[in-house]
């Protein structure tokens, strides 16, 4: 069993985009609900502890959370969650980093499985996948953005959509990864596209020239690079 680590309490009450979801509680502003459609609903949050987990469980019940994905070291006993019929998945990776292939594979398989289990069932309450790192600003938002991209959302739109709900999400490296490097997997249940390098405002590659019938992306002008990162991070 992995050793649990202690964390500090994060005050998120004044951070934009984190609206209280249920009744007022000490942690109401720690939750960010990200919705694409009724079959794709994610709850980004900071990490619970054994002392605060009851408050999280109330929100899980209200939002019909079926799974909790933790991408940091354990800070609470997962048995306390799983006794409420919520499955805990441990997919840890380095703080501030981008997810390795093994984590991406398990994450997308979980999303696809949950979508398939609820899709097309009239009157069924939407389910939610909760995901957290420590503060809920880096690793957890990256996984949610990946799921949105797999659904077909433009990478930059996915970044902005998540940041609108959870201000401060993503660091420079994670944004570059999502906009420039990440390619849709084409897993069943996602929007499949060519395996060629996708065009984005941050990309200048001509890799698509090697794929028959695929037009090479046009290099973006430097002004787009600057305006995008200025919008994301402000002037530096």
PDB file of N, CA and C in Angstrom, residues 199 205-209 214-219:
ATOM      1  N   UNK A 199      -2.243  20.246 -37.158  1.00  0.00           N
ATOM      2  CA  UNK A 199      -1.919  21.662 -37.236  1.00  0.00           C
ATOM      3  C   UNK A 199      -2.439  22.372 -36.008  1.00  0.00           C
ATOM      4  N   UNK A 205       5.488  22.380 -38.080  1.00  0.00           N
ATOM      5  CA  UNK A 205       5.998  21.178 -38.710  1.00  0.00           C
ATOM      6  C   UNK A 205       5.324  20.909 -40.043  1.00  0.00           C
ATOM      7  N   UNK A 206       6.034  20.195 -40.934  1.00  0.00           N
ATOM      8  CA  UNK A 206       5.475  19.781 -42.217  1.00  0.00           C
ATOM      9  C   UNK A 206       5.353  18.272 -42.280  1.00  0.00           C
ATOM     10  N   UNK A 207       5.186  17.645 -41.118  1.00  0.00           N
ATOM     11  CA  UNK A 207       5.141  16.189 -41.056  1.00  0.00           C
ATOM     12  C   UNK A 207       4.007  15.620 -41.879  1.00  0.00           C
ATOM     13  N   UNK A 208       2.926  16.353 -42.077  1.00  0.00           N
ATOM     14  CA  UNK A 208       1.772  15.832 -42.803  1.00  0.00           C
ATOM     15  C   UNK A 208       2.070  15.627 -44.271  1.00  0.00           C
ATOM     16  N   UNK A 209       3.189  16.143 -44.776  1.00  0.00           N
ATOM     17  CA  UNK A 209       3.535  15.954 -46.182  1.00  0.00           C
ATOM     18  C   UNK A 209       3.726  14.491 -46.526  1.00  0.00           C
ATOM     19  N   UNK A 214      -3.311  14.312 -47.130  1.00  0.00           N
ATOM     20  CA  UNK A 214      -3.360  15.228 -46.001  1.00  0.00           C
ATOM     21  C   UNK A 214      -2.569  16.475 -46.338  1.00  0.00           C
ATOM     22  N   UNK A 215      -3.221  17.605 -46.254  1.00  0.00           N
ATOM     23  CA  UNK A 215      -2.584  18.867 -46.562  1.00  0.00           C
ATOM     24  C   UNK A 215      -1.664  19.280 -45.426  1.00  0.00           C
ATOM     25  N   UNK A 216      -0.481  19.715 -45.769  1.00  0.00           N
ATOM     26  CA  UNK A 216       0.480  20.115 -44.753  1.00  0.00           C
ATOM     27  C   UNK A 216      -0.010  21.361 -44.039  1.00  0.00           C
ATOM     28  N   UNK A 217       0.161  21.401 -42.694  1.00  0.00           N
ATOM     29  CA  UNK A 217      -0.250  22.597 -41.960  1.00  0.00           C
ATOM     30  C   UNK A 217       0.623  23.779 -42.328  1.00  0.00           C
ATOM     31  N   UNK A 218       0.021  24.953 -42.300  1.00  0.00           N
ATOM     32  CA  UNK A 218       0.746  26.165 -42.620  1.00  0.00           C
ATOM     33  C   UNK A 218       1.378  26.716 -41.361  1.00  0.00           C
ATOM     34  N   UNK A 219       2.628  27.117 -41.462  1.00  0.00           N
ATOM     35  CA  UNK A 219       3.317  27.651 -40.302  1.00  0.00           C
ATOM     36  C   UNK A 219       2.608  28.902 -39.815  1.00  0.00           C
TER      37      UNK A 219
END
